[in-house]
Coordinates of C-alpha atoms in Angstrom, one line a residue:
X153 CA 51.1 23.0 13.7
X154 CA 49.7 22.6 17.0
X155 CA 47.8 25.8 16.7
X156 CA 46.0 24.7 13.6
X157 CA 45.6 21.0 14.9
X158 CA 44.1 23.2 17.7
X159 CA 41.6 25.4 15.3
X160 CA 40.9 22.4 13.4
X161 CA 39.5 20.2 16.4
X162 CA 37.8 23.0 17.6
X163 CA 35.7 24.1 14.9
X164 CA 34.9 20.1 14.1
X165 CA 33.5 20.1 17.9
X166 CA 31.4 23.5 17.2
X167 CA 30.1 21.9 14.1
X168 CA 29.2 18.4 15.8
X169 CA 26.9 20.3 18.4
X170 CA 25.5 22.3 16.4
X171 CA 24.7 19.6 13.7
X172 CA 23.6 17.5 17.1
X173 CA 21.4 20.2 18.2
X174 CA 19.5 21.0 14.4
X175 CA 19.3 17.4 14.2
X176 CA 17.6 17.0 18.0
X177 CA 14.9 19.9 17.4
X178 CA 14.1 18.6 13.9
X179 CA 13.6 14.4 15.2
X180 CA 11.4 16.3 18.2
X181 CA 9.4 18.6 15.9
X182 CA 8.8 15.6 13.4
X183 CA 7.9 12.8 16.3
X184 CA 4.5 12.3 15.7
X185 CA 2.1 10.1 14.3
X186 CA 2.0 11.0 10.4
X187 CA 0.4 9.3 7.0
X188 CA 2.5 9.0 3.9
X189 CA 2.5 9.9 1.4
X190 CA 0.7 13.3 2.3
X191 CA -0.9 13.8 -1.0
X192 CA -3.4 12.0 -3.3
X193 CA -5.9 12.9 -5.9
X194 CA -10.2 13.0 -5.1
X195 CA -11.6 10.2 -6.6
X196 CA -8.9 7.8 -7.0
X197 CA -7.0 5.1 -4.9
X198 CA -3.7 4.5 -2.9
X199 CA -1.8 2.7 -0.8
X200 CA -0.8 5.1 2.4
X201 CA 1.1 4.3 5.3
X202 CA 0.6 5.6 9.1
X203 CA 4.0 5.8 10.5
X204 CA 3.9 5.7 14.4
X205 CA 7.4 6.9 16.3
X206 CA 7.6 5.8 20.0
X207 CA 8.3 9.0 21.9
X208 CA 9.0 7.1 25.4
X209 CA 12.4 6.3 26.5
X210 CA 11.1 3.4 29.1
X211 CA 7.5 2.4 27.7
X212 CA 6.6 0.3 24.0
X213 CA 4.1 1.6 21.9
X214 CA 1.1 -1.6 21.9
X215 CA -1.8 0.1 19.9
X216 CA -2.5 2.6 17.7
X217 CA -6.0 2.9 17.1
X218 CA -6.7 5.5 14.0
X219 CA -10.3 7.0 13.4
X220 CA -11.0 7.8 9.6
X221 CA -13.0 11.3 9.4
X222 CA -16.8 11.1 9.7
X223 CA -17.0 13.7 6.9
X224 CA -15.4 11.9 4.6
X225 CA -15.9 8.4 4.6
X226 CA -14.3 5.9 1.8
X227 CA -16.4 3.0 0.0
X228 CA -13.0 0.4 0.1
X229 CA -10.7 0.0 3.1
X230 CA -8.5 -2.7 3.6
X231 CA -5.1 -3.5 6.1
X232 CA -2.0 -5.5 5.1
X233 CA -0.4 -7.7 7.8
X234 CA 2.1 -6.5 9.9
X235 CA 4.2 -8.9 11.3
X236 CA 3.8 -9.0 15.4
X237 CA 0.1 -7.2 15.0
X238 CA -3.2 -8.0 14.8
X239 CA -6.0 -5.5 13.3
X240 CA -9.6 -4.8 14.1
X241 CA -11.8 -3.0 11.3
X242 CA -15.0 -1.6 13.2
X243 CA -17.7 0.4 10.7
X244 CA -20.5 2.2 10.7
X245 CA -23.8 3.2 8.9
X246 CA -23.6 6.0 6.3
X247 CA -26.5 8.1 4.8
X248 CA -26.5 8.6 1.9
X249 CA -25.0 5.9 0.5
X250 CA -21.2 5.9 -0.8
X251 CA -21.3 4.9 -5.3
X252 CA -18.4 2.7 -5.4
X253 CA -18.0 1.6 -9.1
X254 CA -22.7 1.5 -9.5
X255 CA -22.7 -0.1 -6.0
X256 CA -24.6 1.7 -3.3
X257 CA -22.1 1.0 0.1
X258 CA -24.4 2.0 3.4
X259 CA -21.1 1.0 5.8
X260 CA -17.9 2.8 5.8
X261 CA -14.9 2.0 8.2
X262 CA -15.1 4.3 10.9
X263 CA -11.9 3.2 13.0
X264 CA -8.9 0.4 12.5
X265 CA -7.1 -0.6 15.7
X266 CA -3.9 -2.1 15.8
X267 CA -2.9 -4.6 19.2
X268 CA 1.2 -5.8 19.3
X269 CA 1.0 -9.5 19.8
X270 CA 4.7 -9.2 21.3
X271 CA 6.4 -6.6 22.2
X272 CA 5.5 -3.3 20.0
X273 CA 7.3 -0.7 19.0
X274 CA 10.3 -0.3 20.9
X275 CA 12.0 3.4 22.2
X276 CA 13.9 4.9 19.2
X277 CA 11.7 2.6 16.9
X278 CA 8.8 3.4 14.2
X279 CA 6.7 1.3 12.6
X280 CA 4.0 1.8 9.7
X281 CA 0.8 0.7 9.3
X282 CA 0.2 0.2 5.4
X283 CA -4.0 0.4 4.4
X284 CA -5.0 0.7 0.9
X285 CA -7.6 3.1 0.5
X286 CA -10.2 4.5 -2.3
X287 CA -12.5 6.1 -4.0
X288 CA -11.0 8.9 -2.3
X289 CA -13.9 11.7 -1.4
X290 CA -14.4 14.7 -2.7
X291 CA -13.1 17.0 0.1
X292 CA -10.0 19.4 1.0
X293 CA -8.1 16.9 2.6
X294 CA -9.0 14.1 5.8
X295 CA -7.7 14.2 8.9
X296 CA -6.8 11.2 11.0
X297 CA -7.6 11.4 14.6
X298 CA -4.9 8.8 16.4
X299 CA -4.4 7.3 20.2
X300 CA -1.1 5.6 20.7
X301 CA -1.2 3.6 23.8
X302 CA 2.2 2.5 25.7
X303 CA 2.8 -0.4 27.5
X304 CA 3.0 1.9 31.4
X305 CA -0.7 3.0 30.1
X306 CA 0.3 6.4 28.7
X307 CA -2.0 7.4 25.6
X308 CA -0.5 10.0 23.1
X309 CA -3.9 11.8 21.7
X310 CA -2.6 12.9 17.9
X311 CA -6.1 14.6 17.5
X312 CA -5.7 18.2 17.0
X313 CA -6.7 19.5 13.4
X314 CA -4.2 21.4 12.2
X315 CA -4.9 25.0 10.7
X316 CA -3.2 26.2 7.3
X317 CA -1.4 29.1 8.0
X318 CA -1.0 28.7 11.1
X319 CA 1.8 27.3 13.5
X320 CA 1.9 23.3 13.9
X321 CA -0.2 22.7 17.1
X322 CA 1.7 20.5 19.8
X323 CA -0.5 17.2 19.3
X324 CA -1.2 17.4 15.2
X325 CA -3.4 14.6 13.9
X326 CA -2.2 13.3 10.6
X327 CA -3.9 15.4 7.1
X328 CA -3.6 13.7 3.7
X329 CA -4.3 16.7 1.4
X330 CA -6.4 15.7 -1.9
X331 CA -6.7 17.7 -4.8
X332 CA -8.9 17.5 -7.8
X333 CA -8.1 15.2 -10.5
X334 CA -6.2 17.1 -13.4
X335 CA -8.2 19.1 -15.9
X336 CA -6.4 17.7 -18.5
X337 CA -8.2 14.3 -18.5
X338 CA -11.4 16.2 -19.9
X339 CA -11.8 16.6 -23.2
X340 CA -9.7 18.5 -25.2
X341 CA -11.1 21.6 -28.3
X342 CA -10.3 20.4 -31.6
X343 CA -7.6 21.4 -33.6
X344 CA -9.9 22.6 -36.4
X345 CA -11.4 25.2 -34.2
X346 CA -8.5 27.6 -35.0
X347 CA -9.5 31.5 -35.1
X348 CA -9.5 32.5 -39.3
X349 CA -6.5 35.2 -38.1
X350 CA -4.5 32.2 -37.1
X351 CA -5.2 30.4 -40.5
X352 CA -4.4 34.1 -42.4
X353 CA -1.4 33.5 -40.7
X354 CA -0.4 30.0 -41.6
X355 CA -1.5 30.6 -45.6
X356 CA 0.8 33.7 -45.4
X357 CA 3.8 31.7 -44.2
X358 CA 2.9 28.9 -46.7
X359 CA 3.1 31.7 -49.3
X360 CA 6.4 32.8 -48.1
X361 CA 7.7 28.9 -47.7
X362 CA 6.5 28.7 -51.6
X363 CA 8.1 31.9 -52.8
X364 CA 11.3 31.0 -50.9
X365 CA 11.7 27.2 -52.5
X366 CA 11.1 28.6 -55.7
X367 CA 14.1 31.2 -55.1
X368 CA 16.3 28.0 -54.2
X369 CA 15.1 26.5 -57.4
X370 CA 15.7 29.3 -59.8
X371 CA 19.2 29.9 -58.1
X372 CA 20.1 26.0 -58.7
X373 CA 18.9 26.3 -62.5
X374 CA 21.0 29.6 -62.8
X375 CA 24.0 27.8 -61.4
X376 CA 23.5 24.7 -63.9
X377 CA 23.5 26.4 -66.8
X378 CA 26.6 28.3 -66.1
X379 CA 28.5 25.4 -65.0
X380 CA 27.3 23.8 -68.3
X381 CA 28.4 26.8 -70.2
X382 CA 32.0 26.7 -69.1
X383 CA 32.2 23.4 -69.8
X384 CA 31.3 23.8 -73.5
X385 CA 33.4 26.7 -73.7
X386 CA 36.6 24.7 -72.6
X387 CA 35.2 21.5 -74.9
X388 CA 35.2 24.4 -77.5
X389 CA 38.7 25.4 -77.0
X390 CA 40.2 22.3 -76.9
X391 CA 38.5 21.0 -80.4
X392 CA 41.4 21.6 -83.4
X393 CA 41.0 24.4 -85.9
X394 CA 40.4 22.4 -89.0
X395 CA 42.8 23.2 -92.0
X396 CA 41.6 24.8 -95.4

């Protein structure tokens, strides 16, 4: 008993660490600055989220400033409030123009910078940073270039584009990926438009459902009429033979 009380405390203790130690390298590869959700569709709106981590064990995170991509600016870009922060929205011109819904926008925000009013993001604390976003361009994907600041002065650069295919590099800036609207939203080929071997088809099997019914149907009548000939056979046989 002592042996297996042994074995048993053991292998728990081997499976803490090494739970403890996937868990570690997993929170440290993932402890950066990201948007979610990752994913959206060109041309259409969202509400995304920038999710700051503080990575400091003495310092508070106070402001995140995050640049949207020159490349790809957005006609409509608006913050919601986030209790303890205060939010600056700074633009700039674009040429040409962005059509948002017939309207020809010449500014685009360029950068949105948020200040901690008390006392940030604390260590082993996150906190997002929900904007609403759209038309959504017509591009591969945007990239997010971010600066978190900490309260000792430290500035965590998340600026580094990262490469598909290629490892993670050690200071990633945040990528929402967009992908083309669904073909399916186009219009669709009539169902009239068949090939005349597909219609060959369909009158064949129409012949066949035809021939079949009237199988059934002959095969009911056959069955009628000999149930109604055994009954008139029995009525016969019952009647009396009437005397001379």
């Amino acid at each position: 008993m002592i042996r297996l009380r042994r074995t048993a405390t053991a292998a728990a203790l081997t499976v803490t660490v090494v739970a403890t130690a996937v868990l570690g390298l997993a929170g440290a590869a993932s402890a950066h600055v990201t948007v979610n959700p990752k994913e959206a569709t060109q041309g259409g709106y969202g509400r995304f989220a920038f999710r700051v981590p503080n990575e400091s064990d003495t310092a508070s995170t106070t402001k995140v400033e995050v640049n949207l991509p020159e490349n790809a600016p957005v006609g409509s870009v608006s913050t919601m409030p986030v209790p303890g922060w205060t939010v600056a929205v700074q633009k700039r011109k674009v040429d040409p123009p962005i059509d948002v819904h017939g309207s020809q926008l010449t500014e685009a925000v360029s950068k949105l910078t948020w200040t901690a009013t008390a006392g940030g993001v604390k260590p082993g604390e996150f906190q997002e940073f929900p904007v609403s976003m759209g038309p959504l361009p017509q591009v591969d994907r945007m990239v997010f270039k971010v600066l978190q600041t900490y309260s000792d002065g430290n500035v965590s650069r998340w600026i580094e584009e990262p490469t598909p295919g290629a490892e993670e590099p050690e200071d990633p800036a945040p990528v929402l990926t967009l992908t083309a609207a669904s073909a399916s939203a186009g219009p669709s080929a009539p169902a009239a438009s068949a090939p005349p071997a597909a219609r060959a088809d369909d009158d064949e099997e129409d012949a066949d459902s035809a021939a079949i019914a009237l199988g059934v149907a002959g095969l009911v009548a056959g069955l009628a009429g000999l149930v109604l000939g055994g009954l008139a056979f029995r009525r016969t046989r019952r009647e009396p033979t009437p005397r001379a």
